[in-house]
PDB file of C-alpha atoms in Angstrom:
ATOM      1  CA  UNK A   1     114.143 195.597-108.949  1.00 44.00           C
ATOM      2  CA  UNK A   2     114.550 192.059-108.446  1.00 39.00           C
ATOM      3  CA  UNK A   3     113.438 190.286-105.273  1.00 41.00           C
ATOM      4  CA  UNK A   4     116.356 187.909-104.207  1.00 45.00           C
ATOM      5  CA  UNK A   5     114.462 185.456-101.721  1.00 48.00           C
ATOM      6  CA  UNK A   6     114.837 181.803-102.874  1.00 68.00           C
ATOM      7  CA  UNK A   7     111.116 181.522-103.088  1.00 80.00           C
ATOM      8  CA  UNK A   8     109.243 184.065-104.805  1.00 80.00           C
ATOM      9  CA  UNK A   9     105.210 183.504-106.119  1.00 81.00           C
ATOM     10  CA  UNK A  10     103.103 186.319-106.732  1.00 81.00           C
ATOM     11  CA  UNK A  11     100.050 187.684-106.137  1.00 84.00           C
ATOM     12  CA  UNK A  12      98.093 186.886-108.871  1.00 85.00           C
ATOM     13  CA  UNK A  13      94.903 189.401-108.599  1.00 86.00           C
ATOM     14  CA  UNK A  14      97.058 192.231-107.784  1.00 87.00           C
ATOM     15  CA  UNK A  15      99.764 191.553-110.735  1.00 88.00           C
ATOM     16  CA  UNK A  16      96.752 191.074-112.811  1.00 88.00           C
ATOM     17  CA  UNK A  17      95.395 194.216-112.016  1.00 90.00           C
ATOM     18  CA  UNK A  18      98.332 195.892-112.726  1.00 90.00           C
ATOM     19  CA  UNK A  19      98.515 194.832-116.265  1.00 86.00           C
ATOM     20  CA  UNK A  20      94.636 195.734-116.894  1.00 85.00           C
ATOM     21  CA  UNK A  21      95.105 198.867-115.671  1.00 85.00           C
ATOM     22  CA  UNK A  22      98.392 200.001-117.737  1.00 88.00           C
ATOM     23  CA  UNK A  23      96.564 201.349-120.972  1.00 90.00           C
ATOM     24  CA  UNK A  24      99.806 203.836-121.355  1.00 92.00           C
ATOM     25  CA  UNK A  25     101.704 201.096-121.436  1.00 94.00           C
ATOM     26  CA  UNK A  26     100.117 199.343-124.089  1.00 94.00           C
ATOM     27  CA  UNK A  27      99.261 202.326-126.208  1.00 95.00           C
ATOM     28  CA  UNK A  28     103.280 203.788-126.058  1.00 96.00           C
ATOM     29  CA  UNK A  29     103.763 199.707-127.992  1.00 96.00           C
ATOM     30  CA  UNK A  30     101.594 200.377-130.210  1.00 95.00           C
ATOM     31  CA  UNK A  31     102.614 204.376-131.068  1.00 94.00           C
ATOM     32  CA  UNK A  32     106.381 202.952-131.309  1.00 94.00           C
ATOM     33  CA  UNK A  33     105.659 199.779-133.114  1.00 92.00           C
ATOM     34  CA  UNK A  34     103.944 202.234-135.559  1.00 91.00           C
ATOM     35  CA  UNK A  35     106.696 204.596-136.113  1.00 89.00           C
ATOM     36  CA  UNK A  36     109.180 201.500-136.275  1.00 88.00           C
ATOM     37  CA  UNK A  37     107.373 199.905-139.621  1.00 85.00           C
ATOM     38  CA  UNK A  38     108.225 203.169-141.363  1.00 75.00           C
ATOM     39  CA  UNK A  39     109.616 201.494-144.924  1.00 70.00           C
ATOM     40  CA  UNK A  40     110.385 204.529-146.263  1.00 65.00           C
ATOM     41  CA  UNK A  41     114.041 206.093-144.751  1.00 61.00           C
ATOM     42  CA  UNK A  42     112.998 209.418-145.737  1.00 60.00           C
ATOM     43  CA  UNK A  43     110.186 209.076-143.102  1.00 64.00           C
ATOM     44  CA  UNK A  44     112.287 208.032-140.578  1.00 68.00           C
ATOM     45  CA  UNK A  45     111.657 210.442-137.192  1.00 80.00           C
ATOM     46  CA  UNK A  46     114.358 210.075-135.048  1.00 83.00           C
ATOM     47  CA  UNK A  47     113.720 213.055-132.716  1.00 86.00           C
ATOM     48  CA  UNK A  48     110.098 211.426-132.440  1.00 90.00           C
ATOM     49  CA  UNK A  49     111.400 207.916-131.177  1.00 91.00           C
ATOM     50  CA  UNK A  50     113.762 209.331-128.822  1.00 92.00           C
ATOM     51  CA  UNK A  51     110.948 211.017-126.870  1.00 95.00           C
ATOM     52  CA  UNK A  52     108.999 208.100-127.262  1.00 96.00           C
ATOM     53  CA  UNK A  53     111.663 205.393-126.307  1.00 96.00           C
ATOM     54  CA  UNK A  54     112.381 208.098-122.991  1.00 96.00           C
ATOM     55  CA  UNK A  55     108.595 207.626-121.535  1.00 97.00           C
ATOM     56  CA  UNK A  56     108.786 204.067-122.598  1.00 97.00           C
ATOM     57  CA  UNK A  57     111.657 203.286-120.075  1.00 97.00           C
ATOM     58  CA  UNK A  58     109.968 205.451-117.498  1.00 96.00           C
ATOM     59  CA  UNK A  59     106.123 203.722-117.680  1.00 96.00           C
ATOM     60  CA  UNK A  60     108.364 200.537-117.714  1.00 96.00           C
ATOM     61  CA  UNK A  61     110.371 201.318-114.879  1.00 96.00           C
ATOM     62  CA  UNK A  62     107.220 202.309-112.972  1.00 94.00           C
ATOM     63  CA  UNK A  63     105.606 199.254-113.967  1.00 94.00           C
ATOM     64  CA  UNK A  64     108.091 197.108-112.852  1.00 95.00           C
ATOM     65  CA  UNK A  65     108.413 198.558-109.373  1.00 94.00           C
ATOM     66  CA  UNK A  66     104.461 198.037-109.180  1.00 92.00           C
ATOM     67  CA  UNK A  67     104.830 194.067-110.223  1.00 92.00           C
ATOM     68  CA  UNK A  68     107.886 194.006-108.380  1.00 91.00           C
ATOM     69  CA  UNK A  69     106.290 195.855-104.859  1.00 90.00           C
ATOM     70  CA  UNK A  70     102.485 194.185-105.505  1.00 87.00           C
ATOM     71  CA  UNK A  71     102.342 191.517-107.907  1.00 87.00           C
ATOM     72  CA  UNK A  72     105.586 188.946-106.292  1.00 84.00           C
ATOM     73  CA  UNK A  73     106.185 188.210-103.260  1.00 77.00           C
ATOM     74  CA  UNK A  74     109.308 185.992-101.321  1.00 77.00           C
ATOM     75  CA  UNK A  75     108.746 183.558 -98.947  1.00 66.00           C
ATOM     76  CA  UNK A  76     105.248 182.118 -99.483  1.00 62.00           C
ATOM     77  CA  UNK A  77     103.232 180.430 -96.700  1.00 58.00           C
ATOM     78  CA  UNK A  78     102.691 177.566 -99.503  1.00 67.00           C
ATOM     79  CA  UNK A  79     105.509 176.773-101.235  1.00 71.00           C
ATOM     80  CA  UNK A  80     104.073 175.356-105.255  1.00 72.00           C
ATOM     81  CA  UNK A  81     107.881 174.414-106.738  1.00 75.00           C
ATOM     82  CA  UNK A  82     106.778 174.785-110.308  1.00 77.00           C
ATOM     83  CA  UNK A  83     105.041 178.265-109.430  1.00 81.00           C
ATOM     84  CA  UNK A  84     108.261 179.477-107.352  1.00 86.00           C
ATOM     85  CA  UNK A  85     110.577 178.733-110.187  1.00 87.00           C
ATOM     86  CA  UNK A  86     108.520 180.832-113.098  1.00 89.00           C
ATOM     87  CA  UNK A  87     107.374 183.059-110.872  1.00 90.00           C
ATOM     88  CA  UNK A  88     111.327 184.051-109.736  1.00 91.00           C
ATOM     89  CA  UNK A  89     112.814 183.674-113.562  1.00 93.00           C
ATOM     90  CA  UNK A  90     110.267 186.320-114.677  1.00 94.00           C
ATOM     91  CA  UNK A  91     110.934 188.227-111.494  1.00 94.00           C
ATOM     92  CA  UNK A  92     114.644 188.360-112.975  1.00 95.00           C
ATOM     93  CA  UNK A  93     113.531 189.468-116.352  1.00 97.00           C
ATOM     94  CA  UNK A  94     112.550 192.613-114.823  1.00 97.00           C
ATOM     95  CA  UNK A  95     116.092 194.213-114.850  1.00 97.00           C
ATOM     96  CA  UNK A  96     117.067 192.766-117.602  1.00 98.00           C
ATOM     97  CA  UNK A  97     114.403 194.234-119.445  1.00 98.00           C
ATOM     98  CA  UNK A  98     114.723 197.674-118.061  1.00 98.00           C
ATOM     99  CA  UNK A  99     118.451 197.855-118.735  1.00 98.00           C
ATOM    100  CA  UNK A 100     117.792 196.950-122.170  1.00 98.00           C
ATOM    101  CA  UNK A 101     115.140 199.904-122.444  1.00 98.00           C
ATOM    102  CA  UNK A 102     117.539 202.166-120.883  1.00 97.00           C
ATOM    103  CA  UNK A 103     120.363 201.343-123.338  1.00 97.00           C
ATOM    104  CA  UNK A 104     117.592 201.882-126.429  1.00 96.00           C
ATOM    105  CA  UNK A 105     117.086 204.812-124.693  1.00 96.00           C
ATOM    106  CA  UNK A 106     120.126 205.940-124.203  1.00 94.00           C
ATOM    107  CA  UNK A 107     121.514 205.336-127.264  1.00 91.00           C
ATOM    108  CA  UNK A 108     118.804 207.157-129.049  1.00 90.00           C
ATOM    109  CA  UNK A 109     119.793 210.158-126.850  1.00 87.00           C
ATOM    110  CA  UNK A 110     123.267 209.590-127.629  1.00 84.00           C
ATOM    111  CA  UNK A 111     121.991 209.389-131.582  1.00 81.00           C
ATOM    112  CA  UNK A 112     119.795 213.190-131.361  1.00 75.00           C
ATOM    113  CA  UNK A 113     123.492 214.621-130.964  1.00 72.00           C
ATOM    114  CA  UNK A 114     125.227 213.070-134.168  1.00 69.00           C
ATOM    115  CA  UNK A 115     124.038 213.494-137.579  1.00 65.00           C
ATOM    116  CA  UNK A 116     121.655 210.762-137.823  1.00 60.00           C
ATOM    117  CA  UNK A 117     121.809 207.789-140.540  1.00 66.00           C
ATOM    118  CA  UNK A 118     119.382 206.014-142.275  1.00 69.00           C
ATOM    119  CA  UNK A 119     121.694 202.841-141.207  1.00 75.00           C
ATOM    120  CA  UNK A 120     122.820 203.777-137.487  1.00 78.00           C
ATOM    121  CA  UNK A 121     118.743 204.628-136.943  1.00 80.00           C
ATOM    122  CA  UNK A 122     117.629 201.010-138.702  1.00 82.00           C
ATOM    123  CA  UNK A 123     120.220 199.106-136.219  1.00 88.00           C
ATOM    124  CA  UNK A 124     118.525 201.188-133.241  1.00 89.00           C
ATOM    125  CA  UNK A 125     115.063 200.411-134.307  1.00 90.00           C
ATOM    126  CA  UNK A 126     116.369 196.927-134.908  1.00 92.00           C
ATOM    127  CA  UNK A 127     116.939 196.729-131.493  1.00 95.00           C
ATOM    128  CA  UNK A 128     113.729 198.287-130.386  1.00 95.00           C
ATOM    129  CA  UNK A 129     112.107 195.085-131.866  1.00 94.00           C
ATOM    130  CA  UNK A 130     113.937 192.943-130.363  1.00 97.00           C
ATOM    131  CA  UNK A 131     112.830 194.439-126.977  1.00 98.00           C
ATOM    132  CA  UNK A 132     109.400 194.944-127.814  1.00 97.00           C
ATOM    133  CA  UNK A 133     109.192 190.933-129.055  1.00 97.00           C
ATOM    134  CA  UNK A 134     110.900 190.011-125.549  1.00 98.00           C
ATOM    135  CA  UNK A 135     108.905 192.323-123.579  1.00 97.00           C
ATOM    136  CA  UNK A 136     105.976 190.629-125.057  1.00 96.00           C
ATOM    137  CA  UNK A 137     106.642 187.705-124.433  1.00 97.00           C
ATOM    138  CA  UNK A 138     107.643 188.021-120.921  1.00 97.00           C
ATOM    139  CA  UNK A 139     104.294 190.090-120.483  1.00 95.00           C
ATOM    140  CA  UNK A 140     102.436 187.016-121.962  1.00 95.00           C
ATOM    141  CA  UNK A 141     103.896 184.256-119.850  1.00 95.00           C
ATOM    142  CA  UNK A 142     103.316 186.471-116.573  1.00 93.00           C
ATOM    143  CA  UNK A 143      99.766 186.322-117.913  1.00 92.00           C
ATOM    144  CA  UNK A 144     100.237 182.464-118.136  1.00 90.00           C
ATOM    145  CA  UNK A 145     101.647 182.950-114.533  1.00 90.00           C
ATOM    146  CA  UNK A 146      98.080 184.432-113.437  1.00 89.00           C
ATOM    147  CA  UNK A 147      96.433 181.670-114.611  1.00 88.00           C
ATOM    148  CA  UNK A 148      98.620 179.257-113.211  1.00 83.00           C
ATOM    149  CA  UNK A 149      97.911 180.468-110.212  1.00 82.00           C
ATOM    150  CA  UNK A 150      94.707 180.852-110.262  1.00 81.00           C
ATOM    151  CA  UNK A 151      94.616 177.353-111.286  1.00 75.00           C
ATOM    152  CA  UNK A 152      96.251 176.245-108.369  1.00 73.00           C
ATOM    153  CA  UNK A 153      93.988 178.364-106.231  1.00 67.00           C
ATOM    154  CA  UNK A 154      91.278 176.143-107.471  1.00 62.00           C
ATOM    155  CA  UNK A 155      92.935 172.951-106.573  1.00 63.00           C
ATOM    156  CA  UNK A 156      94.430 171.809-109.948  1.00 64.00           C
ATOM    157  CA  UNK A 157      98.258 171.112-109.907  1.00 63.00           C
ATOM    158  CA  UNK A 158     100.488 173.677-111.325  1.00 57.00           C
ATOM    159  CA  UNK A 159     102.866 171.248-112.452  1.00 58.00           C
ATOM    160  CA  UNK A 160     100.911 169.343-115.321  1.00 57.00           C
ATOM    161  CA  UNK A 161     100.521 172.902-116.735  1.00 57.00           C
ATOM    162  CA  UNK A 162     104.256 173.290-117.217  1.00 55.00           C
ATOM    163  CA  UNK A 163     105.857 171.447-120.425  1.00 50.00           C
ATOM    164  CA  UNK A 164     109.345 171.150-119.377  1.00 49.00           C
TER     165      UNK A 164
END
């Protein structure tokens, strides 16, 4: 998924429109984040999150090719240091993300074909949270990435944005 070019920037209205335009995305959060606050272990759904974890990592791998094919590019005509270097760390984040989702995923597979616990389920869901608070946040600095570039588009410097 990852573009390997030394300098990588992105596209800032198309990678924008991307994210506006993946309700399903945002709506498959929100379902899962739901069935994850579940206090009560006898209202656990297992069978439920599975299915839902499994079109997670598929809108997210989809989503990712999108950013990946539309939203960055390598080798920009104007080279903006501060912009190259977020804009190819986030690029990264992509597989790491998506291998994370596809373990979840897999594991919860793995988990419909064992008798389910209350404390092998909690772990997985665990995990699910941890995801969902790094997916977030990667999500919200590519947003921050937009801006930066729009920013820059406008003739501010990028770099006095950027709190190193």
């Amino acid at each position: 998924m990852s573009i390997n070019g030394s300098n990588i920037t992105i596209n800032a209205a198309f990678l924008q429109e991307i994210k506006d335009n993946n309700l399903r995305l945002v709506e498959l959060l929100k379902t899962l984040w739901k069935l994850c606050s579940v206090e009560d272990k006898r209202n656990l759904e297992p069978a439920r999150f599975s299915e839902l974890i499994n079109k997670l990592r598929d809108i997210l791998e989809m989503h990712f090719t999108l950013e990946d094919t539309l939203g960055y590019f390598d080798d920009p005509l104007q080279i903006i240091p501060v912009l190259c270097k977020e804009a190819k760390r986030l690029n990264e984040q992509h597989v790491e993300l998506y291998l994370e989702i596809n373990a979840i995923a897999d594991q919860a597979e793995e988990s419909m074909h064992l008798q389910v616990n209350g404390i092998i389920y909690t772990k997985l869901i665990k995990r699910f949270r941890k995801f969902h608070e790094a997916l977030l946040k990667h999500e919200s600095e590519e947003y921050d990435l937009i801006m930066i570039a729009y920013y820059e588009d406008a003739g501010f410097n990028a770099d006095s944005l950027f709190i190193s």
